[in-house]
Every structure is written in structure tokens, then in C-alpha cells.
Amino acid sequence: MYGGFMSKKETRALLIDNIKGCVSHLIPDGKFYQEKTYVGSLNGDTIMVKIVGKKTGNWRNFTTGTSGDIIDLWTLIKGNIDSAKEWLNTKNTEKLQNKEAKGAKKGEKAFSVGQYLSDQSPMPKDVIGPRILTPGGFLVIGGTPKVGKSSFLLSLLAHMASGVPFLKMTPTKPLRILYLQDEMGYDDMRRRVQQLKIDQKLIDLMKENLVIASEAKITLNDEGVERIKDIIMKDFGTKMVDLIAIDSLTTHLMPLSLLRSGIEKLRSIGIGIIMTHHTKKVSTATLEKNPFQALVGTNALRSLYTSVGLMDVGKPPKL
């Protein structure tokens, strides 16, 4: 529960984390448009609120020309920001209750066929479809050194941040992405980003939704995850993003025996996870029968990844 003193920055971050519920609460008659904005009426004035990107929570009154952030909007409508804490406590309680309910379900060992048939609740939306990266999923992109994993990953992330398909991989919305890599410095990454072949109309979305950390020497232990959280809060103003991409697994997390703990820590701040990883030499017969055996540390990865893409020279990953 949120009690005691809460700074303005903390309040803003929590409201942004709950932005859809927040704007629906403040302006009940509004509508969401293309998963980017929320538009509604306030005392006859038309209000638009951004719900994605670095400017999430920023709003504008098109009738009067006034504007501000989510704190200003809450204060304008509710009179003061104190009531936000009570609302956030209510939302937090609901989340805990839902989590407990899901936990209880997970604890059950078996379900009847009747229950499966009768459960008509919506299926969770893919982070990247079709079924390439699901909520809580872990996609590994494997390939030999210098095969082009980093270039492929950057192109993939640019399209996912823009909300458009890439090689039949489709995001459910423009994704907020943190990309951690330590192979390139600022200037090398700047050159690659400027060489991206992407529609200029989508550049604005990509600029807001994709944050790249150059030469990020981060290990996925408690300290490393805290550093990642700080980056997310600084650049997105929220505690969680849609996707965390790491290039590469070998560099950022050794030995592989620590992988499970690291992935679980990342899942607390990223809905989906993508990592690049090296492959080893295997026989042609093994590669054809079970291509995933080509991944270094296959046994350690087996119970963790939900999907794998293997790259060959001049070819897109085989998913």
C-alpha cells in the first residue's frame, strides 16, 4: 500500500504506470485512439492525453489551449493530488487480489475439460505475434559471431517500437523498448540508427519508444537490475516497459547457471525479453533434427526460453 509521504515524482510515475485506468477515472466519457492517445470531454472542453512514449500523461485542452502533465490533470479535475494516493491504493489492492487469484490457479495441479471449455476469458495478447513473444516470454536469437545478430536485432526493435510488422513479426502496439548492448559505442550506434531503412512517418514513434544504452556493462544480478530500473525510470518515466532486449546473453550473464535468476528479475520490469546468443558447431544431422542444440548452453536455456530464432549468413532467423 502507498502510505506516508509520496513525492511528486513517485506519484507521477505510479499514475503513468496506471495511465489507462487513470485517464478513464479522470475523464470517464473518453475513448482510446490507436493505443496512442485518450480523448474525452471535460466541462465541454476537448482533452487529449498521450498514453505511450516519453510524454505519457501529457495532455492538452484543445478548447482553451492549456496543457500539462498527469499531475496537473489530476489536480485540475480532483482539486488536489492527495486523492491520487487513495486511488492508487485501490488499484494496488485490485492488482494484489488478481495476483493472488492467479497464484491460486497456478497452484492447482489439474483442471477438468469442462473448465477449459467454459473459460471464455480473453487470451493474453502477444507482445510480438503470431506467438513469437508472449507476455512473460523469452526469445533467444542465436547465431555464430559476426553473422549479423546485432544488425537484425536493431532493425527488429525499430519496427516493434514503431508498431509495424517486420518479416511477418507483428507487435500488438508500438512497444516501449529498452535495448542494452555493449558491442558498440555511441558513434557506431548513431551510424547504424541513421542508416535504418524505416518509413519517416514512423520515426517519431521510434524516437519516443526505443531507448538504447551503448556499451552497457550490466550483469543481471540485483545491482544490475537496479541499474536497469533506473534507466527505465529516467527515460520512460515508468517502472516497467513492454520489452527488454539484451545483446548479448554471453556478455551480460555468465555463467549460464545464473540465467534463471536473472530472467526472473527482468520479468518484473519487462513484459517480454529478447536476447542474442552465440551458437556452436553441430553436425548437419543434429541441426536438421533439433536446431536448438546449436545454442551454447542449451541445457541451461531449455526450461527458460519460450521461442528461439537461429540465424544463418544472409538469411533471416528461422523461428
Coordinates of N, CA, C and O in Angstrom, one line a residue, residues 13 21 30 33 55 57 62 67 69 73 76 78 81 95 102 116 136 150 174 176 199 212 222 254 261 276 284 309:
A13 N 5.0 8.8 -11.5 CA 5.5 7.6 -12.0 C 4.4 6.5 -11.9 O 4.1 5.7 -12.8
G21 N -6.1 3.3 -16.7 CA -7.1 3.4 -15.7 C -7.2 4.8 -15.1 O -8.3 5.3 -14.8
G30 N -14.3 9.4 -22.2 CA -13.3 9.4 -23.3 C -13.2 8.1 -24.0 O -13.7 7.1 -23.7
Y33 N -7.5 6.0 -28.8 CA -7.3 6.0 -30.2 C -6.0 5.4 -30.6 O -4.9 5.9 -30.2
K55 N 6.3 11.0 -23.4 CA 5.4 12.1 -23.0 C 4.0 11.5 -22.4 O 3.0 12.2 -22.4
G57 N 1.1 10.7 -20.3 CA 0.5 11.5 -19.2 C 0.3 13.0 -19.6 O -0.4 13.7 -18.9
F62 N -7.8 21.3 -26.1 CA -7.9 21.9 -27.4 C -8.9 23.1 -27.5 O -8.8 23.9 -28.4
S67 N -2.3 23.1 -21.1 CA -1.7 21.8 -21.2 C -0.9 21.5 -19.9 O -0.8 22.4 -19.1
D69 N 1.1 18.0 -17.4 CA 1.4 16.6 -17.2 C 0.2 15.9 -16.4 O -0.8 16.6 -16.1
L73 N -3.2 17.4 -14.6 CA -4.6 17.0 -14.9 C -5.4 16.5 -13.7 O -6.5 16.8 -13.6
L76 N -6.3 19.4 -11.6 CA -7.3 20.2 -12.3 C -8.7 19.6 -12.1 O -9.7 20.3 -11.8
K78 N -9.5 16.9 -9.8 CA -9.9 16.5 -8.4 C -9.6 17.5 -7.4 O -10.0 17.4 -6.2
I81 N -3.8 16.7 -5.3 CA -3.1 15.5 -5.7 C -3.3 14.4 -4.6 O -3.0 13.2 -4.8
K95 N -4.8 -5.2 -7.9 CA -3.7 -5.9 -8.5 C -3.3 -7.1 -7.7 O -3.0 -8.2 -8.1
K102 N -4.6 -15.4 -9.4 CA -3.8 -16.2 -10.4 C -2.9 -17.2 -9.8 O -2.7 -18.3 -10.3
Y116 N -11.9 -25.9 -18.9 CA -11.2 -25.4 -20.1 C -12.2 -24.9 -21.1 O -12.0 -23.8 -21.8
G136 N 5.6 -12.4 -20.6 CA 6.4 -13.2 -19.8 C 7.4 -14.1 -20.6 O 8.1 -14.9 -20.0
S150 N 23.3 -8.5 -34.2 CA 23.0 -7.1 -33.7 C 22.3 -6.2 -34.7 O 21.4 -5.5 -34.4
P174 N 2.7 -0.1 -30.6 CA 4.0 0.4 -30.6 C 4.6 0.1 -29.2 O 4.1 0.5 -28.2
R176 N 7.2 -0.1 -26.0 CA 8.3 0.7 -25.3 C 9.4 -0.3 -25.0 O 9.2 -1.3 -24.3
D199 N 10.2 3.9 -42.6 CA 9.3 5.0 -43.1 C 9.5 6.2 -42.1 O 9.4 6.1 -40.9
I212 N 18.3 3.2 -26.3 CA 19.4 2.3 -26.5 C 20.5 2.7 -25.5 O 20.9 3.9 -25.5
D222 N 21.3 -8.5 -8.7 CA 20.4 -7.5 -8.0 C 20.9 -6.1 -8.4 O 20.0 -5.2 -8.7
M254 N 27.2 -14.4 -17.3 CA 27.9 -15.6 -17.2 C 28.2 -15.9 -15.8 O 28.4 -15.0 -15.0
S261 N 17.8 -16.9 -12.4 CA 17.6 -15.8 -11.5 C 17.5 -14.5 -12.2 O 16.7 -13.6 -12.0
T276 N 20.2 -11.9 -27.6 CA 21.0 -12.6 -28.6 C 22.0 -13.6 -27.9 O 22.4 -13.3 -26.8
T284 N 25.4 -31.6 -39.2 CA 24.3 -31.3 -40.0 C 23.0 -32.1 -39.6 O 21.9 -31.6 -39.6
G309 N 15.1 -18.1 -32.3 CA 15.4 -17.8 -33.8 C 16.8 -18.1 -34.0 O 17.7 -17.5 -33.3

